[in-house]
Amino acid sequence: MSVHDQIAEAQTAAVVSIDQADDLESLTDLESSLFGKKSQLGGLKRLMGEVAPEERAGVGQALNEAQRIVREAHAVAKERFLSVTRRAELETERLDLSESVEATARGHLHLVTQTMERLEDVFVGMGFTVSEGPQAETDWYNFEALNLPAAHPARSMFDTLYLDLGDRTEIGDGEGGEATNILLRTHTSPVQIRVMETLPPPIYTVCPGRVFRRDTADASHMPVFHQIEGLVVDHGISLADLAGTLNEFTAAYFGGAIRSRLRPSYFPFTEPSAEFDITCVICEGDGCQTCQRTGWIELGGCGMVHPNVLGNCGIDSEEWTGFAFGFGIDRLALMRYGIKDLRDMYTNDIRFLRQF
Ligand code: PHE
């Protein structure tokens, strides 16, 4: 076989072995057999001495050319394997930053919060502001200032939860100086006092919030519930304004078919006082189970702010008069949606909550 044939054969063998390498590692393993002294082409170089002098240049050129081709085939193969490895690395390091287009399950506000916000909206639409107060109150704000002194029999209307603060009773010094008991407010009426103490009349405000009573949970009672209180103090406010405001609110919140009515009642902080009923929202007055066939359901209490209460807040009851009303938000939501058991609202069963 001529030297040229041997060179061609060695070149082909080298290129075939490169083509057969199937990863970077086996290609690297090939390198010494391709380029080393013991490689086929390397061996041929040593034969140069035996080549006739006039053929040496041609053989040398052929050898160089063969080596160039083998190196190039090797470089191409190496680059191919490297780019495969790089792509695989990029793939594993990839972060999917795109947002999921699928609609994921989204939460929403609790039924009581929704109801509270709707009530606020209706009152704001009627020109009221929204006021808030603390849930832990002093005896002064929750009772005394509301014309309910210590031993007043009407205190039994409110089963009160008192807080044990150890020695820190000095926090309890209220406006009157004598109240040292801290309690969880039993109604939103203490916020009336706080508003009247801080703002000069005219006052048109509603106070929504959480209230607490020492009650055992049953289908219609919870020890923690929500109320919204309304307070108006201005020149020449009368019971007719109270009745008109409640009627206006009832129609705005429930729709035109629902009216309100007042029944005489008693609250220490209002005089005269009334309970207010609304047309049954389930039967619209025809009589059903919810309203015990009366066509009316009891919503809350109201009345003209007692002169003692105005006086306790430094408001001259000769100059100003006002009315107040308050009702439970949870019960309202309960009736509106025909919920049978108040406790269902607070057990956080997602199947129940999702319905609203
Ligand atoms: N605070 C009373 C209650 O919780 C309701 C009420 C508010 C009554 C305002 C009259 C005026 O029962």
mmCIF file of C-alpha atoms and ligand atoms in Angstrom:
data_model
loop_
_atom_site.group_PDB
_atom_site.id
_atom_site.type_symbol
_atom_site.label_atom_id
_atom_site.label_comp_id
_atom_site.label_asym_id
_atom_site.label_seq_id
_atom_site.Cartn_x
_atom_site.Cartn_y
_atom_site.Cartn_z
ATOM 1 C CA MET A 1 0.000 0.000 0.000
ATOM 2 C CA SER A 2 1.424 3.411 -0.907
ATOM 3 C CA VAL A 3 2.119 5.995 1.782
ATOM 4 C CA HIS A 4 -0.677 8.131 0.343
ATOM 5 C CA ASP A 5 -3.112 5.235 0.650
ATOM 6 C CA GLN A 6 -1.986 4.644 4.214
ATOM 7 C CA ILE A 7 -2.518 8.333 5.021
ATOM 8 C CA ALA A 8 -5.998 8.240 3.459
ATOM 9 C CA GLU A 9 -6.846 5.085 5.412
ATOM 10 C CA ALA A 10 -5.597 6.556 8.721
ATOM 11 C CA GLN A 11 -7.593 9.752 8.074
ATOM 12 C CA THR A 12 -10.796 7.804 7.328
ATOM 13 C CA ALA A 13 -10.342 5.623 10.416
ATOM 14 C CA ALA A 14 -9.837 8.735 12.586
ATOM 15 C CA VAL A 15 -12.925 10.511 11.177
ATOM 16 C CA VAL A 16 -15.072 7.369 11.586
ATOM 17 C CA SER A 17 -13.990 6.988 15.216
ATOM 18 C CA ILE A 18 -14.904 10.654 15.793
ATOM 19 C CA ASP A 19 -18.329 10.094 14.213
ATOM 20 C CA GLN A 20 -18.870 7.097 16.448
ATOM 21 C CA ALA A 21 -18.198 8.948 19.687
ATOM 22 C CA ASP A 22 -21.595 9.566 21.223
ATOM 23 C CA ASP A 23 -20.754 12.006 23.990
ATOM 24 C CA LEU A 24 -18.112 14.477 25.089
ATOM 25 C CA GLU A 25 -16.500 11.958 27.377
ATOM 26 C CA SER A 26 -15.905 9.294 24.725
ATOM 27 C CA LEU A 27 -14.635 12.016 22.368
ATOM 28 C CA THR A 28 -12.112 13.138 24.983
ATOM 29 C CA ASP A 29 -11.023 9.510 25.456
ATOM 30 C CA LEU A 30 -10.252 9.356 21.728
ATOM 31 C CA GLU A 31 -7.914 12.355 21.750
ATOM 32 C CA SER A 32 -4.609 10.518 22.399
ATOM 33 C CA SER A 33 -5.372 7.922 19.723
ATOM 34 C CA LEU A 34 -6.150 10.759 17.274
ATOM 35 C CA PHE A 35 -3.328 13.190 17.962
ATOM 36 C CA GLY A 36 -0.783 11.401 20.173
ATOM 37 C CA LYS A 37 2.558 9.942 19.074
ATOM 38 C CA LYS A 38 0.962 6.528 19.010
ATOM 39 C CA SER A 39 -1.852 7.631 16.723
ATOM 40 C CA GLN A 40 -2.034 6.181 13.223
ATOM 41 C CA LEU A 41 -1.158 9.497 11.575
ATOM 42 C CA GLY A 42 1.585 10.111 14.131
ATOM 43 C CA GLY A 43 3.037 6.725 13.225
ATOM 44 C CA LEU A 44 3.057 7.654 9.573
ATOM 45 C CA LYS A 45 5.138 10.738 10.323
ATOM 46 C CA ARG A 46 7.867 8.496 11.563
ATOM 47 C CA LEU A 47 7.843 6.791 8.116
ATOM 48 C CA MET A 48 8.931 10.045 6.455
ATOM 49 C CA GLY A 49 12.546 8.998 6.757
ATOM 50 C CA GLU A 50 11.853 6.014 4.480
ATOM 51 C CA VAL A 51 10.104 8.097 1.813
ATOM 52 C CA ALA A 52 12.146 8.937 -1.247
ATOM 53 C CA PRO A 53 13.479 12.535 -0.971
ATOM 54 C CA GLU A 54 11.568 13.715 -4.063
ATOM 55 C CA GLU A 55 8.266 12.423 -2.618
ATOM 56 C CA ARG A 56 8.769 13.842 0.883
ATOM 57 C CA ALA A 57 7.180 17.243 0.221
ATOM 58 C CA GLY A 58 4.037 15.620 -1.264
ATOM 59 C CA VAL A 59 3.760 13.091 1.561
ATOM 60 C CA GLY A 60 4.315 15.854 4.154
ATOM 61 C CA GLN A 61 1.564 17.942 2.609
ATOM 62 C CA ALA A 62 -0.804 14.950 2.501
ATOM 63 C CA LEU A 63 -0.062 14.225 6.166
ATOM 64 C CA ASN A 64 -0.697 17.837 7.205
ATOM 65 C CA GLU A 65 -3.910 17.936 5.231
ATOM 66 C CA ALA A 66 -5.074 14.654 6.795
ATOM 67 C CA GLN A 67 -4.289 16.008 10.255
ATOM 68 C CA ARG A 68 -6.165 19.248 9.522
ATOM 69 C CA ILE A 69 -9.244 17.281 8.464
ATOM 70 C CA VAL A 70 -9.102 15.103 11.584
ATOM 71 C CA ARG A 71 -8.679 18.153 13.859
ATOM 72 C CA GLU A 72 -11.588 19.894 12.196
ATOM 73 C CA ALA A 73 -13.854 16.837 12.490
ATOM 74 C CA HIS A 74 -12.844 16.635 16.147
ATOM 75 C CA ALA A 75 -13.540 20.344 16.760
ATOM 76 C CA VAL A 76 -16.968 20.153 15.092
ATOM 77 C CA ALA A 77 -17.929 17.087 17.131
ATOM 78 C CA LYS A 78 -16.698 18.690 20.332
ATOM 79 C CA GLU A 79 -18.709 21.866 19.707
ATOM 80 C CA ARG A 80 -21.816 19.796 19.001
ATOM 81 C CA PHE A 81 -21.498 17.916 22.305
ATOM 82 C CA LEU A 82 -20.804 21.141 24.240
ATOM 83 C CA SER A 83 -23.861 22.872 22.862
ATOM 84 C CA VAL A 84 -26.034 19.890 23.780
ATOM 85 C CA THR A 85 -24.680 20.020 27.351
ATOM 86 C CA ARG A 86 -25.212 23.790 27.535
ATOM 87 C CA ARG A 87 -28.784 23.461 26.354
ATOM 88 C CA ALA A 88 -29.469 20.772 28.932
ATOM 89 C CA GLU A 89 -28.022 23.008 31.662
ATOM 90 C CA LEU A 90 -30.136 25.966 30.559
ATOM 91 C CA GLU A 91 -33.206 23.762 30.563
ATOM 92 C CA THR A 92 -32.675 22.653 34.163
ATOM 93 C CA GLU A 93 -31.974 26.216 35.319
ATOM 94 C CA ARG A 94 -35.003 27.643 33.570
ATOM 95 C CA LEU A 95 -37.518 29.587 35.683
ATOM 96 C CA ASP A 96 -41.101 29.861 34.541
ATOM 97 C CA LEU A 97 -41.986 33.444 35.308
ATOM 98 C CA SER A 98 -45.130 33.571 33.239
ATOM 99 C CA GLU A 99 -48.407 33.938 35.123
ATOM 100 C CA SER A 100 -50.782 31.069 35.095
ATOM 101 C CA VAL A 101 -53.609 31.876 32.728
ATOM 102 C CA GLU A 102 -55.877 29.332 34.362
ATOM 103 C CA ALA A 103 -58.312 30.960 36.768
ATOM 104 C CA THR A 104 -57.126 29.913 40.212
ATOM 105 C CA ALA A 105 -59.563 29.726 43.106
ATOM 106 C CA ARG A 106 -59.711 33.194 44.650
ATOM 107 C CA GLY A 107 -61.027 33.989 48.085
ATOM 108 C CA HIS A 108 -63.445 36.782 48.864
ATOM 109 C CA LEU A 109 -64.601 38.824 51.819
ATOM 110 C CA HIS A 110 -66.569 37.069 54.536
ATOM 111 C CA LEU A 111 -70.331 37.496 54.346
ATOM 112 C CA VAL A 112 -70.350 39.652 57.486
ATOM 113 C CA THR A 113 -67.619 41.936 56.107
ATOM 114 C CA GLN A 114 -69.484 42.221 52.812
ATOM 115 C CA THR A 115 -72.673 43.131 54.662
ATOM 116 C CA MET A 116 -70.837 45.664 56.825
ATOM 117 C CA GLU A 117 -69.282 47.325 53.780
ATOM 118 C CA ARG A 118 -72.621 47.500 51.952
ATOM 119 C CA LEU A 119 -74.260 49.077 54.992
ATOM 120 C CA GLU A 120 -71.458 51.636 55.213
ATOM 121 C CA ASP A 121 -71.895 52.422 51.510
ATOM 122 C CA VAL A 122 -75.623 53.033 51.931
ATOM 123 C CA PHE A 123 -75.093 55.336 54.931
ATOM 124 C CA VAL A 124 -72.231 57.194 53.252
ATOM 125 C CA GLY A 125 -74.599 57.708 50.310
ATOM 126 C CA MET A 126 -77.052 59.296 52.772
ATOM 127 C CA GLY A 127 -74.385 61.729 54.023
ATOM 128 C CA PHE A 128 -73.045 59.889 57.080
ATOM 129 C CA THR A 129 -69.375 59.487 57.984
ATOM 130 C CA VAL A 130 -67.950 56.219 59.373
ATOM 131 C CA SER A 131 -66.383 56.177 62.880
ATOM 132 C CA GLU A 132 -64.614 53.422 64.763
ATOM 133 C CA GLY A 133 -63.690 52.808 68.385
ATOM 134 C CA PRO A 134 -61.768 50.262 70.474
ATOM 135 C CA GLN A 135 -63.173 46.789 71.209
ATOM 136 C CA ALA A 136 -61.795 46.798 74.759
ATOM 137 C CA GLU A 137 -63.596 49.623 76.528
ATOM 138 C CA THR A 138 -63.828 51.145 79.943
ATOM 139 C CA ASP A 139 -66.902 50.902 82.095
ATOM 140 C CA TRP A 140 -67.342 54.636 81.543
ATOM 141 C CA TYR A 141 -67.728 54.465 77.776
ATOM 142 C CA ASN A 142 -69.700 51.226 77.640
ATOM 143 C CA PHE A 143 -72.102 52.043 80.516
ATOM 144 C CA GLU A 144 -71.702 55.131 82.707
ATOM 145 C CA ALA A 145 -71.540 57.787 80.032
ATOM 146 C CA LEU A 146 -74.545 56.106 78.389
ATOM 147 C CA ASN A 147 -76.647 56.851 81.455
ATOM 148 C CA LEU A 148 -76.095 53.393 82.941
ATOM 149 C CA PRO A 149 -74.492 53.978 86.350
ATOM 150 C CA ALA A 150 -73.076 51.055 88.429
ATOM 151 C CA ALA A 151 -76.083 49.044 89.859
ATOM 152 C CA HIS A 152 -78.498 50.271 87.143
ATOM 153 C CA PRO A 153 -80.980 47.408 86.577
ATOM 154 C CA ALA A 154 -80.692 47.796 82.792
ATOM 155 C CA ARG A 155 -77.076 46.620 82.986
ATOM 156 C CA SER A 156 -78.533 43.112 83.054
ATOM 157 C CA MET A 157 -79.496 43.643 79.382
ATOM 158 C CA PHE A 158 -75.821 43.193 78.632
ATOM 159 C CA ASP A 159 -74.000 40.076 79.814
ATOM 160 C CA THR A 160 -70.556 41.554 80.002
ATOM 161 C CA LEU A 161 -67.122 39.978 79.581
ATOM 162 C CA TYR A 162 -64.561 41.713 81.800
ATOM 163 C CA LEU A 163 -60.833 41.665 81.133
ATOM 164 C CA ASP A 164 -58.418 40.703 83.871
ATOM 165 C CA LEU A 165 -55.492 43.099 83.500
ATOM 166 C CA GLY A 166 -53.789 42.273 86.805
ATOM 167 C CA ASP A 167 -52.408 45.493 88.332
ATOM 168 C CA ARG A 168 -52.862 47.614 85.259
ATOM 169 C CA THR A 169 -56.272 48.944 86.298
ATOM 170 C CA GLU A 170 -55.099 52.561 86.028
ATOM 171 C CA ILE A 171 -55.652 52.323 82.260
ATOM 172 C CA GLY A 172 -59.337 52.176 83.071
ATOM 173 C CA ASP A 173 -59.670 55.718 84.377
ATOM 174 C CA GLY A 174 -62.379 57.060 82.197
ATOM 175 C CA GLU A 175 -63.839 60.469 81.786
ATOM 176 C CA GLY A 176 -65.674 60.236 85.108
ATOM 177 C CA GLY A 177 -62.539 59.102 86.937
ATOM 178 C CA GLU A 178 -64.346 56.347 88.807
ATOM 179 C CA ALA A 179 -64.513 53.632 86.163
ATOM 180 C CA THR A 180 -61.663 51.213 86.548
ATOM 181 C CA ASN A 181 -63.067 48.106 84.881
ATOM 182 C CA ILE A 182 -61.926 47.160 81.396
ATOM 183 C CA LEU A 183 -64.410 45.108 79.440
ATOM 184 C CA LEU A 184 -65.142 43.940 75.931
ATOM 185 C CA ARG A 185 -67.724 46.358 74.588
ATOM 186 C CA THR A 186 -71.222 44.895 74.660
ATOM 187 C CA HIS A 187 -72.516 47.233 71.938
ATOM 188 C CA THR A 188 -71.279 49.907 69.534
ATOM 189 C CA SER A 189 -72.890 52.719 71.584
ATOM 190 C CA PRO A 190 -69.597 53.632 73.349
ATOM 191 C CA VAL A 191 -68.354 54.874 69.952
ATOM 192 C CA GLN A 192 -71.192 57.479 70.073
ATOM 193 C CA ILE A 193 -69.666 58.827 73.265
ATOM 194 C CA ARG A 194 -66.172 58.949 71.784
ATOM 195 C CA VAL A 195 -67.468 60.787 68.702
ATOM 196 C CA MET A 196 -69.480 63.316 70.732
ATOM 197 C CA GLU A 197 -66.492 63.932 73.010
ATOM 198 C CA THR A 198 -64.201 64.727 70.096
ATOM 199 C CA LEU A 199 -66.355 66.349 67.433
ATOM 200 C CA PRO A 200 -68.601 69.355 67.855
ATOM 201 C CA PRO A 201 -72.144 68.967 66.430
ATOM 202 C CA PRO A 202 -73.595 68.757 63.826
ATOM 203 C CA ILE A 203 -72.786 65.026 63.807
ATOM 204 C CA TYR A 204 -73.956 62.493 61.228
ATOM 205 C CA THR A 205 -72.015 59.266 61.660
ATOM 206 C CA VAL A 206 -72.299 55.472 61.702
ATOM 207 C CA CYS A 207 -70.109 53.197 63.819
ATOM 208 C CA PRO A 208 -69.797 49.600 62.632
ATOM 209 C CA GLY A 209 -67.851 47.057 64.654
ATOM 210 C CA ARG A 210 -67.417 43.869 66.624
ATOM 211 C CA VAL A 211 -69.145 43.472 69.987
ATOM 212 C CA PHE A 212 -69.074 40.820 72.712
ATOM 213 C CA ARG A 213 -71.556 39.305 75.170
ATOM 214 C CA ARG A 214 -71.312 36.465 77.623
ATOM 215 C CA ASP A 215 -73.651 34.229 75.653
ATOM 216 C CA THR A 216 -73.522 30.547 74.804
ATOM 217 C CA ALA A 217 -73.379 30.005 71.059
ATOM 218 C CA ASP A 218 -76.612 28.670 69.590
ATOM 219 C CA ALA A 219 -78.506 28.989 66.302
ATOM 220 C CA SER A 220 -79.243 32.676 66.908
ATOM 221 C CA HIS A 221 -76.568 33.810 69.402
ATOM 222 C CA MET A 222 -72.818 34.137 69.302
ATOM 223 C CA PRO A 223 -70.596 35.577 72.050
ATOM 224 C CA VAL A 224 -68.913 37.669 69.343
ATOM 225 C CA PHE A 225 -71.038 39.479 66.792
ATOM 226 C CA HIS A 226 -71.291 42.771 64.891
ATOM 227 C CA GLN A 227 -73.405 45.880 65.149
ATOM 228 C CA ILE A 228 -73.732 49.158 63.362
ATOM 229 C CA GLU A 229 -74.703 52.264 65.284
ATOM 230 C CA GLY A 230 -76.032 55.504 63.855
ATOM 231 C CA LEU A 231 -75.776 58.895 65.555
ATOM 232 C CA VAL A 232 -77.158 62.250 64.523
ATOM 233 C CA VAL A 233 -76.829 65.431 66.612
ATOM 234 C CA ASP A 234 -77.965 68.745 65.153
ATOM 235 C CA HIS A 235 -80.297 71.661 65.725
ATOM 236 C CA GLY A 236 -83.973 70.709 65.852
ATOM 237 C CA ILE A 237 -83.625 66.945 65.337
ATOM 238 C CA SER A 238 -86.863 65.134 66.207
ATOM 239 C CA LEU A 239 -88.288 61.619 66.354
ATOM 240 C CA ALA A 240 -89.720 62.236 62.865
ATOM 241 C CA ASP A 241 -86.136 62.548 61.550
ATOM 242 C CA LEU A 242 -85.275 59.223 63.168
ATOM 243 C CA ALA A 243 -88.318 57.464 61.665
ATOM 244 C CA GLY A 244 -87.675 59.044 58.257
ATOM 245 C CA THR A 245 -83.958 58.145 58.262
ATOM 246 C CA LEU A 246 -84.652 54.520 59.172
ATOM 247 C CA ASN A 247 -87.314 54.236 56.483
ATOM 248 C CA GLU A 248 -85.020 55.816 53.924
ATOM 249 C CA PHE A 249 -82.172 53.492 54.873
ATOM 250 C CA THR A 250 -84.391 50.403 54.797
ATOM 251 C CA ALA A 251 -85.588 51.177 51.272
ATOM 252 C CA ALA A 252 -82.046 51.978 50.092
ATOM 253 C CA TYR A 253 -80.539 48.822 51.538
ATOM 254 C CA PHE A 254 -83.284 46.244 51.021
ATOM 255 C CA GLY A 255 -85.205 47.752 48.130
ATOM 256 C CA GLY A 256 -88.459 49.694 47.887
ATOM 257 C CA ALA A 257 -90.823 46.957 49.099
ATOM 258 C CA ILE A 258 -89.280 46.952 52.581
ATOM 259 C CA ARG A 259 -90.570 49.505 55.142
ATOM 260 C CA SER A 260 -89.719 50.132 58.765
ATOM 261 C CA ARG A 261 -91.833 50.779 61.861
ATOM 262 C CA LEU A 262 -91.141 51.785 65.450
ATOM 263 C CA ARG A 263 -92.484 50.160 68.636
ATOM 264 C CA PRO A 264 -92.084 51.825 72.051
ATOM 265 C CA SER A 265 -89.289 50.306 74.106
ATOM 266 C CA TYR A 266 -86.699 51.205 76.717
ATOM 267 C CA PHE A 267 -82.998 51.985 76.576
ATOM 268 C CA PRO A 268 -81.246 53.989 79.288
ATOM 269 C CA PHE A 269 -79.351 56.104 76.743
ATOM 270 C CA THR A 270 -82.341 57.208 74.670
ATOM 271 C CA GLU A 271 -85.629 58.912 75.614
ATOM 272 C CA PRO A 272 -88.062 58.152 74.137
ATOM 273 C CA SER A 273 -86.793 54.758 72.977
ATOM 274 C CA ALA A 274 -88.100 52.341 70.373
ATOM 275 C CA GLU A 275 -87.407 49.010 68.752
ATOM 276 C CA PHE A 276 -87.484 49.142 65.008
ATOM 277 C CA ASP A 277 -88.890 46.448 62.791
ATOM 278 C CA ILE A 278 -88.629 46.032 59.045
ATOM 279 C CA THR A 279 -90.925 44.266 56.608
ATOM 280 C CA CYS A 280 -89.907 40.596 56.557
ATOM 281 C CA VAL A 281 -87.265 40.345 53.839
ATOM 282 C CA ILE A 282 -88.215 36.746 53.082
ATOM 283 C CA CYS A 283 -91.981 37.060 52.505
ATOM 284 C CA GLU A 284 -92.119 40.856 52.015
ATOM 285 C CA GLY A 285 -94.901 41.154 54.570
ATOM 286 C CA ASP A 286 -97.132 38.212 53.679
ATOM 287 C CA GLY A 287 -96.168 36.227 56.768
ATOM 288 C CA CYS A 288 -93.795 33.255 56.809
ATOM 289 C CA GLN A 289 -91.785 31.066 59.165
ATOM 290 C CA THR A 290 -88.946 33.591 59.523
ATOM 291 C CA CYS A 291 -91.250 36.373 60.748
ATOM 292 C CA GLN A 292 -93.539 34.011 62.690
ATOM 293 C CA ARG A 293 -96.386 35.009 60.358
ATOM 294 C CA THR A 294 -96.314 38.651 61.475
ATOM 295 C CA GLY A 295 -94.845 40.078 58.263
ATOM 296 C CA TRP A 296 -92.288 42.016 60.370
ATOM 297 C CA ILE A 297 -88.876 41.243 61.748
ATOM 298 C CA GLU A 298 -87.175 42.981 64.614
ATOM 299 C CA LEU A 299 -83.963 44.705 63.560
ATOM 300 C CA GLY A 300 -82.665 46.889 66.398
ATOM 301 C CA GLY A 301 -83.080 49.633 68.942
ATOM 302 C CA CYS A 302 -83.255 53.402 68.585
ATOM 303 C CA GLY A 303 -84.412 56.612 70.213
ATOM 304 C CA MET A 304 -83.672 60.256 70.930
ATOM 305 C CA VAL A 305 -80.278 60.685 72.614
ATOM 306 C CA HIS A 306 -80.905 61.142 76.371
ATOM 307 C CA PRO A 307 -80.056 64.667 77.639
ATOM 308 C CA ASN A 308 -77.801 63.084 80.299
ATOM 309 C CA VAL A 309 -75.767 61.416 77.544
ATOM 310 C CA LEU A 310 -75.349 64.681 75.635
ATOM 311 C CA GLY A 311 -74.386 66.369 78.940
ATOM 312 C CA ASN A 312 -71.806 63.648 79.693
ATOM 313 C CA CYS A 313 -70.115 64.548 76.412
ATOM 314 C CA GLY A 314 -70.215 68.297 77.034
ATOM 315 C CA ILE A 315 -73.004 68.962 74.528
ATOM 316 C CA ASP A 316 -75.679 71.444 75.585
ATOM 317 C CA SER A 317 -78.980 69.535 75.388
ATOM 318 C CA GLU A 318 -80.925 72.830 75.352
ATOM 319 C CA GLU A 319 -79.301 73.726 72.065
ATOM 320 C CA TRP A 320 -78.793 70.341 70.399
ATOM 321 C CA THR A 321 -80.922 67.223 70.044
ATOM 322 C CA GLY A 322 -80.136 63.948 68.395
ATOM 323 C CA PHE A 323 -81.144 60.396 67.669
ATOM 324 C CA ALA A 324 -79.305 57.096 67.703
ATOM 325 C CA PHE A 325 -80.018 53.617 66.455
ATOM 326 C CA GLY A 326 -78.180 50.307 66.480
ATOM 327 C CA PHE A 327 -78.702 46.858 65.056
ATOM 328 C CA GLY A 328 -76.966 43.535 64.557
ATOM 329 C CA ILE A 329 -75.190 42.918 61.270
ATOM 330 C CA ASP A 330 -74.844 39.127 61.566
ATOM 331 C CA ARG A 331 -78.585 38.649 62.097
ATOM 332 C CA LEU A 332 -79.290 40.865 59.127
ATOM 333 C CA ALA A 333 -77.053 38.760 56.868
ATOM 334 C CA LEU A 334 -78.632 35.634 58.337
ATOM 335 C CA MET A 335 -82.128 36.777 57.409
ATOM 336 C CA ARG A 336 -81.179 38.164 54.050
ATOM 337 C CA TYR A 337 -79.672 34.865 52.884
ATOM 338 C CA GLY A 338 -82.060 32.552 54.748
ATOM 339 C CA ILE A 339 -79.241 31.026 56.827
ATOM 340 C CA LYS A 340 -80.663 28.723 59.503
ATOM 341 C CA ASP A 341 -77.817 28.679 62.014
ATOM 342 C CA LEU A 342 -75.681 31.669 62.995
ATOM 343 C CA ARG A 343 -72.821 29.349 63.991
ATOM 344 C CA ASP A 344 -72.358 28.314 60.340
ATOM 345 C CA MET A 345 -71.005 31.806 59.666
ATOM 346 C CA TYR A 346 -68.056 31.211 61.974
ATOM 347 C CA THR A 347 -67.027 27.596 61.496
ATOM 348 C CA ASN A 348 -65.103 28.515 58.327
ATOM 349 C CA ASP A 349 -66.468 25.651 56.272
ATOM 350 C CA ILE A 350 -65.314 26.706 52.827
ATOM 351 C CA ARG A 351 -68.351 25.057 51.171
ATOM 352 C CA PHE A 352 -70.603 27.337 53.203
ATOM 353 C CA LEU A 353 -68.530 30.508 52.760
ATOM 354 C CA ARG A 354 -68.186 30.044 49.002
ATOM 355 C CA GLN A 355 -71.895 30.503 48.485
ATOM 356 C CA PHE A 356 -71.839 34.209 49.250
HETATM 357 N N1 PHE B 1 -76.967 49.648 71.924
HETATM 358 C C1 PHE B 1 -78.292 49.038 71.854
HETATM 359 C C2 PHE B 1 -78.140 47.505 71.899
HETATM 360 O O1 PHE B 1 -77.057 47.001 71.714
HETATM 361 C C3 PHE B 1 -78.986 49.429 70.591
HETATM 362 C C4 PHE B 1 -79.289 50.901 70.537
HETATM 363 C C5 PHE B 1 -78.433 51.773 69.940
HETATM 364 C C6 PHE B 1 -80.462 51.404 71.094
HETATM 365 C C7 PHE B 1 -78.711 53.117 69.866
HETATM 366 C C8 PHE B 1 -80.768 52.719 71.048
HETATM 367 C C9 PHE B 1 -79.876 53.584 70.435
HETATM 368 O O2 PHE B 1 -79.093 46.816 72.140
#
